[in-house]
Amino acid sequence: MTFTGEQIVLSVVYVAVAFFLGKVVAFILNRIKHLSTKTTTTLDDEIVRSIEKPIVIAAVMIGIYFAIINLFPDFIIFGYDAEIIYWIIGIFVATFLVARVISTLLNWYMHKISKEQKTVDHQILPIMQKIIMIIAIIIAVIISLHMLGVNVTPAAAGLGLGGLVFALALQDSLGNLFSGIHIMSDKTLKVKDYISLENGKEGWIEEIGWRTMKIRTKTDEIIIIPNSVLAKQVAVNHSLPTASTRLTIRVGVAYDSDIKLVEKLLLDAAKSCKDIEKDPVPSVKLIDFGDSALVYELDVWTKNYPEYRDIMGEVRTKALELFRANKVNIPFPIRTIYMKQSDYTKQD
């Protein structure tokens, strides 16, 4: 096959323009990258970096395609013309671009979570990146086969069935994974927070992973809870919205007690405990007229919630000492029983 001078020159121009276009695109992306460094987030920098190579490749491919068409108007590979082959290559480049962007977003989010949570499971990141790439390649292959005229319906159905079987086999793992993502994105639970669960377990959060959460109890035991199980429970975070937690202590005193004195003694008992916060200030209120006692509630706040039992015990002990020293009685429940005398008892 012979080529005219015009064809050769035009093809060289196409290739030269393609490489020039690639350089221009690279220059523009570098300028955008430079501007993105001035923003507060690193996400835009990483996205520009991830799309740079695929876009430059696409720009060069356009010029090469026109050069080939110019030299070989009837260019055929395996029975398919150049346009089909070009579009298939373009699909794979576009797929590569999308996969890189998704991987970049995932990588950025993981680093962001790492800074906030301090302790996260990093092993899942490369696994998810590989899964994303495999899914992208499968989609590109199916689209390419469809463009080549291959019936992809059975293959798509097989992939759908295989995906269903895969999802059922990994139902628990996927449930833990998505629950972990929800917990991390919700940001209501963080490492070092003290929480109590619906099942009675409580402790400090040591690690929030993609599959499990680890909680350290007061006895230094590590409780490992699957994220899917945790997501179905009611969890109380005693570190939110502030580190201070209210404790309520209920006490009953005799009806003949000096109510002002009782309130003063309860507040003095609260102030004597070093773990009780001064702001908000402790408060006392008469809440009920009991069967045999005036019922008071003492509300106090502490930042040391894990030791709340010891704190409440200390306040109760001090209150009892002050009550005894000031002759304030804590009455026992009293029941008066009236017995009706029967006729048989009267005769006796």
mmCIF file of C-alpha atoms in Angstrom:
data_model
loop_
_atom_site.group_PDB
_atom_site.id
_atom_site.type_symbol
_atom_site.label_atom_id
_atom_site.label_comp_id
_atom_site.label_asym_id
_atom_site.label_seq_id
_atom_site.Cartn_x
_atom_site.Cartn_y
_atom_site.Cartn_z
ATOM 1 C CA MET A 1 0.000 0.000 0.000
ATOM 2 C CA THR A 2 1.384 3.376 -0.995
ATOM 3 C CA PHE A 3 0.672 6.647 0.775
ATOM 4 C CA THR A 4 0.518 10.071 -0.746
ATOM 5 C CA GLY A 5 2.633 12.859 0.635
ATOM 6 C CA GLU A 6 -0.494 14.632 1.784
ATOM 7 C CA GLN A 7 -1.622 11.583 3.785
ATOM 8 C CA ILE A 8 1.764 11.239 5.489
ATOM 9 C CA VAL A 9 2.006 14.938 6.324
ATOM 10 C CA LEU A 10 -1.571 15.019 7.602
ATOM 11 C CA SER A 11 -1.011 11.932 9.750
ATOM 12 C CA VAL A 12 2.160 13.432 11.226
ATOM 13 C CA VAL A 13 0.207 16.599 11.948
ATOM 14 C CA TYR A 14 -2.523 14.570 13.656
ATOM 15 C CA VAL A 15 0.021 12.811 15.884
ATOM 16 C CA ALA A 16 1.879 16.052 16.611
ATOM 17 C CA VAL A 17 -1.364 17.827 17.470
ATOM 18 C CA ALA A 18 -2.342 14.905 19.682
ATOM 19 C CA PHE A 19 0.888 15.070 21.662
ATOM 20 C CA PHE A 20 0.632 18.863 21.797
ATOM 21 C CA LEU A 21 -2.946 18.535 23.015
ATOM 22 C CA GLY A 22 -1.747 16.084 25.658
ATOM 23 C CA LYS A 23 0.873 18.597 26.810
ATOM 24 C CA VAL A 24 -1.745 21.355 26.921
ATOM 25 C CA VAL A 25 -4.093 19.187 28.980
ATOM 26 C CA ALA A 26 -1.224 18.285 31.334
ATOM 27 C CA PHE A 27 -0.323 21.982 31.671
ATOM 28 C CA ILE A 28 -3.929 22.948 32.445
ATOM 29 C CA LEU A 29 -4.245 20.172 35.018
ATOM 30 C CA ASN A 30 -0.967 21.252 36.632
ATOM 31 C CA ARG A 31 -2.307 24.806 36.908
ATOM 32 C CA ILE A 32 -5.516 23.484 38.447
ATOM 33 C CA LYS A 33 -3.416 21.355 40.788
ATOM 34 C CA HIS A 34 -1.428 24.442 41.811
ATOM 35 C CA LEU A 35 -4.640 26.365 42.527
ATOM 36 C CA SER A 36 -6.100 23.444 44.459
ATOM 37 C CA THR A 37 -3.165 23.529 46.895
ATOM 38 C CA LYS A 38 -4.544 26.825 48.198
ATOM 39 C CA THR A 39 -7.815 25.247 49.319
ATOM 40 C CA THR A 40 -8.386 23.881 52.813
ATOM 41 C CA THR A 41 -9.001 20.311 51.638
ATOM 42 C CA THR A 42 -6.638 17.918 49.877
ATOM 43 C CA LEU A 43 -9.450 16.129 48.044
ATOM 44 C CA ASP A 44 -9.341 18.366 44.956
ATOM 45 C CA ASP A 45 -5.542 17.910 44.707
ATOM 46 C CA GLU A 46 -5.887 14.145 44.770
ATOM 47 C CA ILE A 47 -8.747 14.090 42.237
ATOM 48 C CA VAL A 48 -6.759 16.216 39.766
ATOM 49 C CA ARG A 49 -3.752 13.952 40.254
ATOM 50 C CA SER A 50 -5.856 10.829 39.633
ATOM 51 C CA ILE A 51 -7.473 12.048 36.394
ATOM 52 C CA GLU A 52 -4.321 13.569 34.882
ATOM 53 C CA LYS A 53 -2.885 10.421 33.288
ATOM 54 C CA PRO A 54 -6.163 9.026 31.794
ATOM 55 C CA ILE A 55 -7.097 12.402 30.266
ATOM 56 C CA VAL A 56 -3.658 12.852 28.695
ATOM 57 C CA ILE A 57 -3.855 9.304 27.287
ATOM 58 C CA ALA A 58 -7.321 10.028 25.858
ATOM 59 C CA ALA A 59 -6.088 13.234 24.201
ATOM 60 C CA VAL A 60 -3.165 11.421 22.553
ATOM 61 C CA MET A 61 -5.442 8.571 21.447
ATOM 62 C CA ILE A 62 -7.686 10.962 19.540
ATOM 63 C CA GLY A 63 -4.786 12.169 17.386
ATOM 64 C CA ILE A 64 -3.452 8.666 16.800
ATOM 65 C CA TYR A 65 -6.928 7.494 15.779
ATOM 66 C CA PHE A 66 -7.281 10.195 13.120
ATOM 67 C CA ALA A 67 -3.737 9.490 11.887
ATOM 68 C CA ILE A 68 -4.541 5.783 11.452
ATOM 69 C CA ILE A 69 -7.838 6.511 9.702
ATOM 70 C CA ASN A 70 -6.074 8.932 7.403
ATOM 71 C CA LEU A 71 -3.425 6.369 6.405
ATOM 72 C CA PHE A 72 -5.666 3.292 6.455
ATOM 73 C CA PRO A 73 -9.252 4.272 5.573
ATOM 74 C CA ASP A 74 -10.282 0.598 5.536
ATOM 75 C CA PHE A 75 -8.322 -0.356 8.658
ATOM 76 C CA ILE A 76 -9.659 -3.694 9.972
ATOM 77 C CA ILE A 77 -8.587 -5.706 13.039
ATOM 78 C CA PHE A 78 -10.101 -9.165 13.575
ATOM 79 C CA GLY A 79 -12.955 -8.195 11.298
ATOM 80 C CA TYR A 80 -13.784 -4.945 13.102
ATOM 81 C CA ASP A 81 -13.116 -1.460 11.787
ATOM 82 C CA ALA A 82 -10.936 1.107 13.549
ATOM 83 C CA GLU A 83 -13.854 3.094 14.956
ATOM 84 C CA ILE A 84 -15.140 0.127 16.973
ATOM 85 C CA ILE A 85 -11.652 -0.637 18.280
ATOM 86 C CA TYR A 86 -11.156 3.019 19.148
ATOM 87 C CA TRP A 87 -14.388 3.164 21.129
ATOM 88 C CA ILE A 88 -13.516 -0.016 23.005
ATOM 89 C CA ILE A 89 -10.139 1.419 23.995
ATOM 90 C CA GLY A 90 -11.920 4.630 24.992
ATOM 91 C CA ILE A 91 -14.295 2.655 27.202
ATOM 92 C CA PHE A 92 -11.393 1.058 29.046
ATOM 93 C CA VAL A 93 -9.678 4.444 29.470
ATOM 94 C CA ALA A 94 -12.925 5.965 30.795
ATOM 95 C CA THR A 95 -13.385 2.991 33.117
ATOM 96 C CA PHE A 96 -9.831 3.409 34.355
ATOM 97 C CA LEU A 97 -10.550 7.102 34.962
ATOM 98 C CA VAL A 98 -13.737 6.455 36.959
ATOM 99 C CA ALA A 99 -12.083 3.693 39.001
ATOM 100 C CA ARG A 100 -9.157 5.990 39.862
ATOM 101 C CA VAL A 101 -11.503 8.777 40.974
ATOM 102 C CA ILE A 102 -13.543 6.413 43.179
ATOM 103 C CA SER A 103 -10.357 4.938 44.633
ATOM 104 C CA THR A 104 -9.061 8.455 45.323
ATOM 105 C CA LEU A 105 -12.287 9.420 47.107
ATOM 106 C CA LEU A 106 -12.117 6.257 49.195
ATOM 107 C CA ASN A 107 -8.458 6.804 50.042
ATOM 108 C CA TRP A 108 -9.101 10.434 51.035
ATOM 109 C CA TYR A 109 -12.048 9.444 53.212
ATOM 110 C CA MET A 110 -9.996 6.753 54.959
ATOM 111 C CA HIS A 111 -7.233 9.236 55.795
ATOM 112 C CA LYS A 112 -9.844 11.706 57.044
ATOM 113 C CA ILE A 113 -11.403 9.051 59.267
ATOM 114 C CA SER A 114 -7.931 8.057 60.510
ATOM 115 C CA LYS A 115 -7.285 11.595 61.744
ATOM 116 C CA GLU A 116 -10.640 11.794 63.520
ATOM 117 C CA GLN A 117 -10.885 8.270 64.900
ATOM 118 C CA LYS A 118 -7.146 7.723 65.468
ATOM 119 C CA THR A 119 -7.664 3.969 65.333
ATOM 120 C CA VAL A 120 -9.363 2.488 62.294
ATOM 121 C CA ASP A 121 -9.037 -0.662 60.256
ATOM 122 C CA HIS A 122 -6.704 0.107 57.314
ATOM 123 C CA GLN A 123 -6.723 -3.436 55.921
ATOM 124 C CA ILE A 124 -10.051 -2.946 54.178
ATOM 125 C CA LEU A 125 -8.834 -0.083 51.935
ATOM 126 C CA PRO A 126 -6.678 -2.082 49.459
ATOM 127 C CA ILE A 127 -9.356 -4.792 49.345
ATOM 128 C CA MET A 128 -12.072 -2.285 48.431
ATOM 129 C CA GLN A 129 -9.811 -0.634 45.836
ATOM 130 C CA LYS A 130 -9.239 -4.004 44.154
ATOM 131 C CA ILE A 131 -12.967 -4.785 44.236
ATOM 132 C CA ILE A 132 -13.740 -1.434 42.602
ATOM 133 C CA MET A 133 -11.162 -2.053 39.866
ATOM 134 C CA ILE A 134 -12.459 -5.587 39.199
ATOM 135 C CA ILE A 135 -16.063 -4.357 38.947
ATOM 136 C CA ALA A 136 -14.990 -1.548 36.601
ATOM 137 C CA ILE A 137 -13.106 -3.979 34.340
ATOM 138 C CA ILE A 138 -16.078 -6.367 34.225
ATOM 139 C CA ILE A 139 -18.402 -3.515 33.212
ATOM 140 C CA ALA A 140 -15.946 -2.367 30.527
ATOM 141 C CA VAL A 141 -15.641 -5.905 29.145
ATOM 142 C CA ILE A 142 -19.438 -6.347 28.970
ATOM 143 C CA ILE A 143 -19.900 -3.011 27.169
ATOM 144 C CA SER A 144 -17.057 -3.835 24.769
ATOM 145 C CA LEU A 145 -18.499 -7.249 23.944
ATOM 146 C CA HIS A 146 -21.871 -5.647 23.303
ATOM 147 C CA MET A 147 -20.252 -3.192 20.872
ATOM 148 C CA LEU A 148 -18.590 -6.121 19.093
ATOM 149 C CA GLY A 149 -22.008 -7.672 18.562
ATOM 150 C CA VAL A 150 -21.674 -10.395 21.170
ATOM 151 C CA ASN A 151 -24.849 -11.334 23.050
ATOM 152 C CA VAL A 152 -23.996 -10.368 26.627
ATOM 153 C CA THR A 153 -27.401 -11.166 28.146
ATOM 154 C CA PRO A 154 -26.403 -14.664 29.390
ATOM 155 C CA ALA A 155 -23.142 -13.283 30.755
ATOM 156 C CA ALA A 156 -24.938 -10.419 32.506
ATOM 157 C CA ALA A 157 -27.502 -12.842 33.942
ATOM 158 C CA GLY A 158 -24.706 -15.119 35.129
ATOM 159 C CA LEU A 159 -22.918 -12.210 36.753
ATOM 160 C CA GLY A 160 -26.160 -11.141 38.409
ATOM 161 C CA LEU A 161 -26.741 -14.638 39.775
ATOM 162 C CA GLY A 162 -23.126 -14.888 40.861
ATOM 163 C CA GLY A 163 -23.386 -11.507 42.548
ATOM 164 C CA LEU A 164 -26.513 -12.640 44.390
ATOM 165 C CA VAL A 165 -24.796 -15.817 45.610
ATOM 166 C CA PHE A 166 -21.745 -13.777 46.601
ATOM 167 C CA ALA A 167 -23.890 -11.262 48.500
ATOM 168 C CA LEU A 168 -25.768 -14.027 50.343
ATOM 169 C CA ALA A 169 -22.513 -15.770 51.256
ATOM 170 C CA LEU A 170 -21.065 -12.545 52.628
ATOM 171 C CA GLN A 171 -24.288 -11.195 54.080
ATOM 172 C CA ASP A 172 -22.906 -10.821 57.608
ATOM 173 C CA SER A 173 -19.598 -9.373 56.425
ATOM 174 C CA LEU A 174 -21.314 -6.864 54.146
ATOM 175 C CA GLY A 175 -23.726 -5.957 56.949
ATOM 176 C CA ASN A 176 -20.787 -5.269 59.254
ATOM 177 C CA LEU A 177 -19.035 -3.281 56.529
ATOM 178 C CA PHE A 178 -21.957 -0.972 55.768
ATOM 179 C CA SER A 179 -22.783 -0.589 59.468
ATOM 180 C CA GLY A 180 -19.159 0.408 60.072
ATOM 181 C CA ILE A 181 -19.336 2.991 57.289
ATOM 182 C CA HIS A 182 -22.561 4.361 58.809
ATOM 183 C CA ILE A 183 -21.039 4.587 62.312
ATOM 184 C CA MET A 184 -17.924 6.361 61.027
ATOM 185 C CA SER A 185 -19.824 8.822 58.854
ATOM 186 C CA ASP A 186 -22.427 9.541 61.545
ATOM 187 C CA LYS A 187 -19.654 10.637 63.978
ATOM 188 C CA THR A 188 -21.816 10.068 67.063
ATOM 189 C CA LEU A 189 -19.358 7.468 68.363
ATOM 190 C CA LYS A 190 -15.634 8.191 68.540
ATOM 191 C CA VAL A 191 -12.554 6.543 69.981
ATOM 192 C CA LYS A 192 -12.178 7.225 73.760
ATOM 193 C CA ASP A 193 -15.916 7.913 74.177
ATOM 194 C CA TYR A 194 -17.535 6.108 77.114
ATOM 195 C CA ILE A 195 -20.715 4.321 76.058
ATOM 196 C CA SER A 196 -23.252 1.963 77.570
ATOM 197 C CA LEU A 197 -25.202 -0.493 75.435
ATOM 198 C CA GLU A 198 -28.699 -1.884 75.612
ATOM 199 C CA ASN A 199 -27.351 -5.293 76.628
ATOM 200 C CA GLY A 200 -25.741 -3.821 79.770
ATOM 201 C CA LYS A 201 -22.174 -3.682 78.446
ATOM 202 C CA GLU A 202 -20.309 -0.405 78.896
ATOM 203 C CA GLY A 203 -16.798 0.934 78.489
ATOM 204 C CA TRP A 204 -14.428 3.105 76.454
ATOM 205 C CA ILE A 205 -14.313 2.778 72.669
ATOM 206 C CA GLU A 206 -10.845 1.524 71.772
ATOM 207 C CA GLU A 207 -11.263 0.986 68.035
ATOM 208 C CA ILE A 208 -13.899 1.507 65.372
ATOM 209 C CA GLY A 209 -13.215 -0.828 62.472
ATOM 210 C CA TRP A 210 -15.029 -1.641 59.256
ATOM 211 C CA ARG A 211 -16.174 -4.970 60.705
ATOM 212 C CA THR A 212 -16.185 -4.639 64.505
ATOM 213 C CA MET A 213 -15.986 -2.175 67.368
ATOM 214 C CA LYS A 214 -13.729 -2.831 70.367
ATOM 215 C CA ILE A 215 -14.799 -1.596 73.809
ATOM 216 C CA ARG A 216 -12.550 -1.649 76.887
ATOM 217 C CA THR A 217 -14.393 -2.210 80.156
ATOM 218 C CA LYS A 218 -13.433 -0.888 83.601
ATOM 219 C CA THR A 219 -11.846 -4.266 84.323
ATOM 220 C CA ASP A 220 -9.619 -3.881 81.221
ATOM 221 C CA GLU A 221 -11.487 -6.529 79.244
ATOM 222 C CA ILE A 222 -11.899 -5.995 75.498
ATOM 223 C CA ILE A 223 -15.411 -6.557 74.155
ATOM 224 C CA ILE A 224 -15.540 -7.111 70.381
ATOM 225 C CA ILE A 225 -18.956 -6.285 68.923
ATOM 226 C CA PRO A 226 -19.838 -6.780 65.219
ATOM 227 C CA ASN A 227 -20.960 -3.490 63.685
ATOM 228 C CA SER A 228 -24.220 -5.009 62.435
ATOM 229 C CA VAL A 229 -25.102 -6.052 66.007
ATOM 230 C CA LEU A 230 -24.127 -2.643 67.379
ATOM 231 C CA ALA A 231 -26.268 -0.851 64.796
ATOM 232 C CA LYS A 232 -29.376 -2.675 66.083
ATOM 233 C CA GLN A 233 -28.800 -1.675 69.725
ATOM 234 C CA VAL A 234 -29.507 1.510 71.646
ATOM 235 C CA ALA A 235 -26.145 3.006 72.620
ATOM 236 C CA VAL A 236 -25.833 5.870 75.111
ATOM 237 C CA ASN A 237 -22.750 8.030 74.549
ATOM 238 C CA HIS A 238 -21.894 9.630 77.880
ATOM 239 C CA SER A 239 -19.254 11.823 76.220
ATOM 240 C CA LEU A 240 -21.831 13.713 74.118
ATOM 241 C CA PRO A 241 -22.942 16.423 73.751
ATOM 242 C CA THR A 242 -20.450 17.367 76.499
ATOM 243 C CA ALA A 243 -18.196 15.365 78.788
ATOM 244 C CA SER A 244 -20.428 16.211 81.784
ATOM 245 C CA THR A 245 -23.111 13.684 82.721
ATOM 246 C CA ARG A 246 -25.934 14.220 85.185
ATOM 247 C CA LEU A 247 -26.339 11.831 88.109
ATOM 248 C CA THR A 248 -29.530 11.763 90.179
ATOM 249 C CA ILE A 249 -29.546 10.614 93.805
ATOM 250 C CA ARG A 250 -32.885 10.051 95.525
ATOM 251 C CA VAL A 251 -33.304 10.186 99.322
ATOM 252 C CA GLY A 252 -36.235 10.246 101.746
ATOM 253 C CA VAL A 253 -36.333 12.096 105.098
ATOM 254 C CA ALA A 254 -38.847 12.266 107.942
ATOM 255 C CA TYR A 255 -41.866 14.552 107.556
ATOM 256 C CA ASP A 256 -40.857 16.636 110.596
ATOM 257 C CA SER A 257 -37.457 17.501 109.070
ATOM 258 C CA ASP A 258 -36.402 21.096 108.379
ATOM 259 C CA ILE A 259 -36.709 21.207 104.588
ATOM 260 C CA LYS A 260 -34.219 24.061 104.199
ATOM 261 C CA LEU A 261 -31.685 22.201 106.311
ATOM 262 C CA VAL A 262 -32.177 19.020 104.283
ATOM 263 C CA GLU A 263 -31.513 20.883 101.036
ATOM 264 C CA LYS A 264 -28.381 22.510 102.500
ATOM 265 C CA LEU A 265 -26.995 19.216 103.784
ATOM 266 C CA LEU A 266 -27.532 17.482 100.442
ATOM 267 C CA LEU A 267 -25.762 20.295 98.588
ATOM 268 C CA ASP A 268 -22.901 20.187 101.114
ATOM 269 C CA ALA A 269 -22.586 16.446 100.537
ATOM 270 C CA ALA A 270 -22.372 17.033 96.783
ATOM 271 C CA LYS A 271 -19.771 19.793 97.138
ATOM 272 C CA SER A 272 -17.566 17.555 99.275
ATOM 273 C CA CYS A 273 -16.980 15.156 96.355
ATOM 274 C CA LYS A 274 -14.061 16.197 94.132
ATOM 275 C CA ASP A 275 -15.552 14.517 91.048
ATOM 276 C CA ILE A 276 -18.707 16.651 91.155
ATOM 277 C CA GLU A 277 -18.659 19.624 88.762
ATOM 278 C CA LYS A 278 -19.191 23.144 90.085
ATOM 279 C CA ASP A 279 -20.730 24.194 86.786
ATOM 280 C CA PRO A 280 -23.526 23.231 86.329
ATOM 281 C CA VAL A 281 -24.116 23.619 90.055
ATOM 282 C CA PRO A 282 -25.737 20.755 92.009
ATOM 283 C CA SER A 283 -29.475 21.183 92.616
ATOM 284 C CA VAL A 284 -32.002 19.756 95.072
ATOM 285 C CA LYS A 285 -35.763 19.498 94.688
ATOM 286 C CA LEU A 286 -38.625 17.964 96.643
ATOM 287 C CA ILE A 287 -40.276 15.605 94.186
ATOM 288 C CA ASP A 288 -42.818 13.574 96.164
ATOM 289 C CA PHE A 289 -44.718 13.105 99.408
ATOM 290 C CA GLY A 290 -44.017 9.466 100.081
ATOM 291 C CA ASP A 291 -45.961 7.119 102.349
ATOM 292 C CA SER A 292 -43.492 7.660 105.180
ATOM 293 C CA ALA A 293 -40.977 10.236 103.912
ATOM 294 C CA LEU A 294 -40.397 13.451 102.000
ATOM 295 C CA VAL A 295 -38.630 12.381 98.810
ATOM 296 C CA TYR A 296 -35.813 14.584 97.480
ATOM 297 C CA GLU A 297 -33.707 14.346 94.331
ATOM 298 C CA LEU A 298 -30.136 15.613 94.227
ATOM 299 C CA ASP A 299 -28.869 16.313 90.691
ATOM 300 C CA VAL A 300 -25.115 16.539 90.206
ATOM 301 C CA TRP A 301 -22.840 16.597 87.143
ATOM 302 C CA THR A 302 -19.574 14.776 86.655
ATOM 303 C CA LYS A 303 -17.015 14.346 83.874
ATOM 304 C CA ASN A 304 -15.926 11.035 85.332
ATOM 305 C CA TYR A 305 -18.985 9.015 84.379
ATOM 306 C CA PRO A 306 -17.183 5.637 84.336
ATOM 307 C CA GLU A 307 -16.853 5.971 88.129
ATOM 308 C CA TYR A 308 -20.454 7.058 88.678
ATOM 309 C CA ARG A 309 -21.185 4.247 91.143
ATOM 310 C CA ASP A 310 -18.287 5.282 93.375
ATOM 311 C CA ILE A 311 -19.251 8.956 93.079
ATOM 312 C CA MET A 312 -22.879 8.320 94.027
ATOM 313 C CA GLY A 313 -21.739 6.095 96.895
ATOM 314 C CA GLU A 314 -19.430 8.829 98.193
ATOM 315 C CA VAL A 315 -22.196 11.452 98.073
ATOM 316 C CA ARG A 316 -24.682 9.135 99.814
ATOM 317 C CA THR A 317 -22.157 8.342 102.551
ATOM 318 C CA LYS A 318 -21.433 12.029 103.173
ATOM 319 C CA ALA A 319 -25.163 12.879 103.167
ATOM 320 C CA LEU A 320 -25.851 10.161 105.747
ATOM 321 C CA GLU A 321 -23.055 11.487 107.987
ATOM 322 C CA LEU A 322 -24.452 15.029 107.773
ATOM 323 C CA PHE A 323 -28.018 13.821 108.428
ATOM 324 C CA ARG A 324 -26.941 11.963 111.561
ATOM 325 C CA ALA A 325 -24.871 14.906 112.799
ATOM 326 C CA ASN A 326 -27.843 17.275 112.358
ATOM 327 C CA LYS A 327 -30.554 14.928 113.692
ATOM 328 C CA VAL A 328 -32.248 14.464 110.318
ATOM 329 C CA ASN A 329 -33.963 11.103 110.286
ATOM 330 C CA ILE A 330 -34.358 8.740 107.363
ATOM 331 C CA PRO A 331 -37.542 6.869 108.349
ATOM 332 C CA PHE A 332 -38.243 3.215 107.820
ATOM 333 C CA PRO A 333 -41.419 2.401 105.898
ATOM 334 C CA ILE A 334 -44.232 2.012 108.449
ATOM 335 C CA ARG A 335 -47.458 0.094 107.964
ATOM 336 C CA THR A 336 -50.297 0.206 110.527
ATOM 337 C CA ILE A 337 -52.418 -2.947 110.413
ATOM 338 C CA TYR A 338 -55.985 -2.943 111.805
ATOM 339 C CA MET A 339 -57.332 -6.425 112.589
ATOM 340 C CA LYS A 340 -61.101 -6.855 112.738
ATOM 341 C CA GLN A 341 -62.163 -8.864 115.786
ATOM 342 C CA SER A 342 -64.372 -11.835 114.891
ATOM 343 C CA ASP A 343 -67.388 -13.051 116.896
ATOM 344 C CA TYR A 344 -65.434 -16.115 117.986
ATOM 345 C CA THR A 345 -62.678 -13.898 119.437
ATOM 346 C CA LYS A 346 -65.254 -11.764 121.314
ATOM 347 C CA GLN A 347 -66.744 -14.824 123.079
ATOM 348 C CA ASP A 348 -63.318 -15.774 124.358
#
